[in-house]
Coordinates of C-alpha atoms and ligand atoms in Angstrom, one line a residue:
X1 CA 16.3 7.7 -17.6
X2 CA 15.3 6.3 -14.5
X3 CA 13.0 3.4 -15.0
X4 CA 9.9 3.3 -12.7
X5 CA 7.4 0.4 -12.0
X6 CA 4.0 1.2 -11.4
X7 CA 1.4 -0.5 -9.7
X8 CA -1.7 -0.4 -7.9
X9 CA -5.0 -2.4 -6.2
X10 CA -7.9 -1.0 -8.6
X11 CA -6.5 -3.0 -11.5
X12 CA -5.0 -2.1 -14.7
X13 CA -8.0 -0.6 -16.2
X14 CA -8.1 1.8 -13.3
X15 CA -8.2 5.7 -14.0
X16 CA -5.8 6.0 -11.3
X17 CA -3.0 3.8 -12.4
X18 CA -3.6 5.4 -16.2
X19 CA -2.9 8.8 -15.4
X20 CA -0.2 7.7 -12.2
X21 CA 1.3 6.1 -15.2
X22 CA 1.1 9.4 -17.5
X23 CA 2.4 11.5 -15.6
X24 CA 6.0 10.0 -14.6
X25 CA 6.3 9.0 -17.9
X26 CA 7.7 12.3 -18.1
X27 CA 10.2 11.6 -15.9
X28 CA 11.4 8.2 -16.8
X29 CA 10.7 4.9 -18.3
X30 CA 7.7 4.1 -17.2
X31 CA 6.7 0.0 -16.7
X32 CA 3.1 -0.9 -16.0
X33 CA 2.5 -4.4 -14.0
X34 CA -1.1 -4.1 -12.7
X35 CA -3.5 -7.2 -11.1
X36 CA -6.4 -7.7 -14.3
X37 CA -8.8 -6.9 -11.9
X38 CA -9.7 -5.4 -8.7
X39 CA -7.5 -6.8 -5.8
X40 CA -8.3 -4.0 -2.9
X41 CA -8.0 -5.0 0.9
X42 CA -5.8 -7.9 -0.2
X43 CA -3.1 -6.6 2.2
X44 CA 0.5 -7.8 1.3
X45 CA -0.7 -11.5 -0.1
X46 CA 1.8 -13.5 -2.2
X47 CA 0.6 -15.7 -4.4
X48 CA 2.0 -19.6 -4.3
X49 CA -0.5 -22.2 -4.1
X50 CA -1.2 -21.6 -8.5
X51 CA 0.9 -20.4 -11.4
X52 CA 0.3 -17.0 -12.2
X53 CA -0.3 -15.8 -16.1
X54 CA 0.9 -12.3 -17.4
X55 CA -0.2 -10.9 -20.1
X56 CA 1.2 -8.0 -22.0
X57 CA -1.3 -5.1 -22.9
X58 CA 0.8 -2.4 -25.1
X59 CA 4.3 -1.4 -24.9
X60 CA 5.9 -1.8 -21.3
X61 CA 2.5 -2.6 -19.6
X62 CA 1.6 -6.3 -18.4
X63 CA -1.6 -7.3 -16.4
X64 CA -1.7 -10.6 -13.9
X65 CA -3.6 -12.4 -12.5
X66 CA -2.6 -12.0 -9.3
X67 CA -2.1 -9.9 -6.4
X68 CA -0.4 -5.9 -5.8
X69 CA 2.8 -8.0 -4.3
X70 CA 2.6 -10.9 -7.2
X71 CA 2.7 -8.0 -9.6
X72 CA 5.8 -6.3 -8.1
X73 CA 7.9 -9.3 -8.1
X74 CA 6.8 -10.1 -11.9
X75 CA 7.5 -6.6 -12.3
X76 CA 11.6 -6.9 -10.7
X77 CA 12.3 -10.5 -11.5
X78 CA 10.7 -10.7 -14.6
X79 CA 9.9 -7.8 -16.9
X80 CA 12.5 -5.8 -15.7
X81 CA 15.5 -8.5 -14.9
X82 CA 18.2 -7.0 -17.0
X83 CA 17.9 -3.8 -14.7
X84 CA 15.5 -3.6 -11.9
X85 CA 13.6 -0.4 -11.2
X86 CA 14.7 2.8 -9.8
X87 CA 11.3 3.1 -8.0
X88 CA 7.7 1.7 -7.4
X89 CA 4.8 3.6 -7.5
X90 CA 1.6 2.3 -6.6
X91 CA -2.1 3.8 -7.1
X92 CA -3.5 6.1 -7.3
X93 CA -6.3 4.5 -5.5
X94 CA -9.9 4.8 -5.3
X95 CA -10.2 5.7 -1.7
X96 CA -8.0 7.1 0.9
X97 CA -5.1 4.3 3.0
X98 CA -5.2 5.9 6.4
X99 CA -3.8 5.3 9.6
X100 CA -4.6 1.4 10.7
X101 CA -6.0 0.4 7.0
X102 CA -2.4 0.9 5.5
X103 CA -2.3 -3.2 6.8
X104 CA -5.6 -4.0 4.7
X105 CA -4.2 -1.7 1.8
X106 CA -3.1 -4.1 -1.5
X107 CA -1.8 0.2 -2.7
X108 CA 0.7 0.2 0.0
X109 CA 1.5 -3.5 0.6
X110 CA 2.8 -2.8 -3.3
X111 CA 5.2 -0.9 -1.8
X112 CA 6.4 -2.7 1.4
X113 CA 7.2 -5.6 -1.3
X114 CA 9.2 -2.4 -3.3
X115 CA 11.1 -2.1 -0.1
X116 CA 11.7 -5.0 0.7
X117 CA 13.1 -6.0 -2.7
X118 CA 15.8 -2.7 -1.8
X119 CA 13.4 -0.5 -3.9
X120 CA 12.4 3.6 -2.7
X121 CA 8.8 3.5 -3.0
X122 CA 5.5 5.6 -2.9
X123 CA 1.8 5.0 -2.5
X124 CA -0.7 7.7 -3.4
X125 CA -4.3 7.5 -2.4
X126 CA -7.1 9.8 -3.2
X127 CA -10.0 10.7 -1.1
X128 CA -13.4 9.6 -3.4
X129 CA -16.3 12.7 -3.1
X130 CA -18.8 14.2 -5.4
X131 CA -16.7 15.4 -8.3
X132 CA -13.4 14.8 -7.2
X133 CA -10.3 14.1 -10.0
X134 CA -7.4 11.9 -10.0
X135 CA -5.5 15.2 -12.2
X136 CA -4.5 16.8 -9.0
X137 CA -3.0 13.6 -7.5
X138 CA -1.3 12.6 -10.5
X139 CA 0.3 16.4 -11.0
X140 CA 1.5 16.2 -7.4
X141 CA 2.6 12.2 -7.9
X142 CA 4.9 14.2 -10.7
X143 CA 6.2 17.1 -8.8
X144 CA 7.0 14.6 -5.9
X145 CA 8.8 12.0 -8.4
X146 CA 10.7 15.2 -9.8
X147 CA 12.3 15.6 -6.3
X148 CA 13.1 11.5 -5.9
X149 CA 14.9 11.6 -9.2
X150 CA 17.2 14.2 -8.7
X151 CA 17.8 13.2 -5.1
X152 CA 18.0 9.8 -5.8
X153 CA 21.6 9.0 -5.5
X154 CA 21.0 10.2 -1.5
X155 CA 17.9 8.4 -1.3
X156 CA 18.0 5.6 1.4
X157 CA 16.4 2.1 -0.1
X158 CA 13.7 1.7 2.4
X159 CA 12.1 4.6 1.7
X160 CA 8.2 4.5 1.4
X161 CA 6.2 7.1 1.8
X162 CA 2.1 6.6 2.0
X163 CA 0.6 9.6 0.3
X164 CA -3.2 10.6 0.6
X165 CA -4.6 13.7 -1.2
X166 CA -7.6 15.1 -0.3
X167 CA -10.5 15.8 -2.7
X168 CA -11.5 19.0 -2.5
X169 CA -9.1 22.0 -3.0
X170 CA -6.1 21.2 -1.7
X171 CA -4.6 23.7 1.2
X172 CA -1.1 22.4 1.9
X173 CA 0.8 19.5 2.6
X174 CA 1.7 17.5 5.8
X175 CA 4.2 15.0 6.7
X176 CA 2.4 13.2 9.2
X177 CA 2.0 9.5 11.3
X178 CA -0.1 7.3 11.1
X179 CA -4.0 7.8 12.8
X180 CA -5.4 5.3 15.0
X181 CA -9.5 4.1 13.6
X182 CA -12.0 4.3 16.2
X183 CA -13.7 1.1 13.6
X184 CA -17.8 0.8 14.4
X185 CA -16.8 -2.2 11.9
X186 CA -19.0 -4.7 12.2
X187 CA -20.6 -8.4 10.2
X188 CA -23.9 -8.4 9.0
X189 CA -25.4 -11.7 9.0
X190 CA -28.5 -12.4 6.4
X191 CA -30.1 -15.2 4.7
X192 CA -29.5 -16.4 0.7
X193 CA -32.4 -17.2 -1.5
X194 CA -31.7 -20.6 -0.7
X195 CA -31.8 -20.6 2.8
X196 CA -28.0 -20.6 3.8
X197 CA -26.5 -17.6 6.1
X198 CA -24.3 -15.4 4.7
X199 CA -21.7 -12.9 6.3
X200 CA -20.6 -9.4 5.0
X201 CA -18.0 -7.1 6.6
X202 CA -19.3 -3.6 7.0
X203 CA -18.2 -0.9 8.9
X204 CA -18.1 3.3 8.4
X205 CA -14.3 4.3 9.1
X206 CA -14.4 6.9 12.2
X207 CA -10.8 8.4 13.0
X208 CA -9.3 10.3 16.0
X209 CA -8.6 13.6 14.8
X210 CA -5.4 13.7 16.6
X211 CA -3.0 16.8 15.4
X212 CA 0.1 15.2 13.2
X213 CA -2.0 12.3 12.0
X214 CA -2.4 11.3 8.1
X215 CA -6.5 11.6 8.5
X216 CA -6.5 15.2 10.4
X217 CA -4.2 16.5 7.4
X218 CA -6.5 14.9 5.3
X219 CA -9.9 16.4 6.6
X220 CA -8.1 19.2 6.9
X221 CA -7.8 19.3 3.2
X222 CA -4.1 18.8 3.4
X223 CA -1.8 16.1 1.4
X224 CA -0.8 13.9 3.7
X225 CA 3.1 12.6 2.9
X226 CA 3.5 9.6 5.9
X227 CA 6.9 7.6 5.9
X228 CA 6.4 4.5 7.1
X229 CA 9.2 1.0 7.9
X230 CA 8.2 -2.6 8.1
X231 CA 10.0 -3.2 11.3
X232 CA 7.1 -3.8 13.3
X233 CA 8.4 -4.6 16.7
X234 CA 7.0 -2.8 19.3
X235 CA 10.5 -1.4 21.0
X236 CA 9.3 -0.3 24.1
X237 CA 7.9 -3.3 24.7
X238 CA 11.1 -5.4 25.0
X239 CA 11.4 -3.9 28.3
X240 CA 8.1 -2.8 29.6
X241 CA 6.6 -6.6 29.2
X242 CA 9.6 -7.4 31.2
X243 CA 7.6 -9.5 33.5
X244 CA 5.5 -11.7 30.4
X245 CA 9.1 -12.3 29.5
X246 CA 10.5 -13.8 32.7
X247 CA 7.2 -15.9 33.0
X248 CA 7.8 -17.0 29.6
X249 CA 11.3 -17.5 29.5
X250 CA 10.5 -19.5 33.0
X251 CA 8.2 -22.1 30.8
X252 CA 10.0 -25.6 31.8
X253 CA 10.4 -26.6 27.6
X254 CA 11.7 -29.9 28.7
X255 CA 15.1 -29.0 27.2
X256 CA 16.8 -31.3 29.7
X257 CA 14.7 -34.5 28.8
X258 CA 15.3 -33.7 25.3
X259 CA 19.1 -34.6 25.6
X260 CA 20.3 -38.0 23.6
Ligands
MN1 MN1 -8.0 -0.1 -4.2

């Protein structure tokens, strides 16, 4: 049996992760290593400047106090030593990972820690509206895991794939990139009971509904499957900031006067 460690942002009491958690357990041996609460937008933070406590729940399921990346490296270098997993899965969230938020995401930073620890690994988001259900994200997460398993002998080990399922019914699916946010983000600045100013992050996502993009598959009530690699460097630009790099590389670093 393939052994599978599951993960997420909400928290281990999460609907999400329950039922992400039911259904591959179909499919393998399911371990559960979830933060004890909610940890959203913590991007790919690793936790060193404390100890971190786990604490087992039930049979192969362990909540921390810490963050989606702290839990995936308890998860491989801890509770699953003797034999690391096969695959992470992380979610399913509350809320959709789109385009530019995939960096804010604690869902898919999960999964860039999978994959960098030589893991294949998925995230799965669902879009939150009036009576939407995790069921159809969590039957899909199955028929998708179905596919991994048997192919997993061909798989490469930096696979990750960021999966977003739209709430209403669902029309189709889409392998898609990654959408650019037009963000109207902004800080709102008020005044405590006490006097002191206080600061809160707002802002309404707004998305270019550009064709092959994870949001227009989305609002177009499509799944949307987007493989994504952490090798952020931006190729092109190796050559077309050509000229930044001669200026920089013509910075005198007082190499010479450096010399014993
Ligand atoms: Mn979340």
């Amino acid at each position: 049996m393939p052994r599978i460690l599951v993960t997420n942002d909400d928290g281990i009491f999460s609907e999400g992760i329950k039922l992400l958690a039911e259904a591959l357990a179909e499919l393998g041996d399911v371990f559960v290593v979830a933060p004890d609460r909610e940890q959203s937008a913590m991007g790919h933070a690793l936790t060193l400047g404390r100890p971190l406590r786990m604490q087992k729940m039930g049979e192969r399921r362990f909540s921390v106090d810490g963050t989606p990346t702290d839990c995936v490296n308890l998860g491989v270098h801890s509770v699953l030593l003797d034999s690391p997993p096969d695959f992470v899965a992380s979610g399913i969230n509350y809320g959709l990972n789109l385009g530019d938020d995939v960096t804010y995401s604690g869902t898919v930073s999960a999964t860039f820690e999978g994959t960098l620890l030589g893991i294949p690994s998925v995230a799965f988001s669902q879009e939150v509206a009036e009576g939407f259900s995790f069921r159809p994200a969590a039957a899909f997460a199955r028929e998708l895991f179905r596919i991994l398993i048997a192919e997993r002998e061909k798989l490469p080990k930096d696979l990750l794939l960021n999966v977003n399922i739209p709430a209403g019914p669902i029309r189709g699916l889409s392998f898609t990139r990654l959408g650019r946010r037009v963000y109207k983000q902004s800080v709102i600045e008020k005044v405590d009971p006490r006097g002191r100013k206080y600061y809160w992050i707002h802002g309404v996502p707004q998305w270019e509904t550009v064709a092959g993009t994870d949001f227009e598959a989305v609002v177009s009530g499509r799944i949307s499957v987007t493989p994504l690699h952490l090798d952020l460097t931006y190729y092109p630009g190796l050559e077309s900031f050509g000229d930044l790099r001669d200026r920089l590389t013509g910075i005198d670093l007082g190499i010479d006067a450096q010399r014993p």
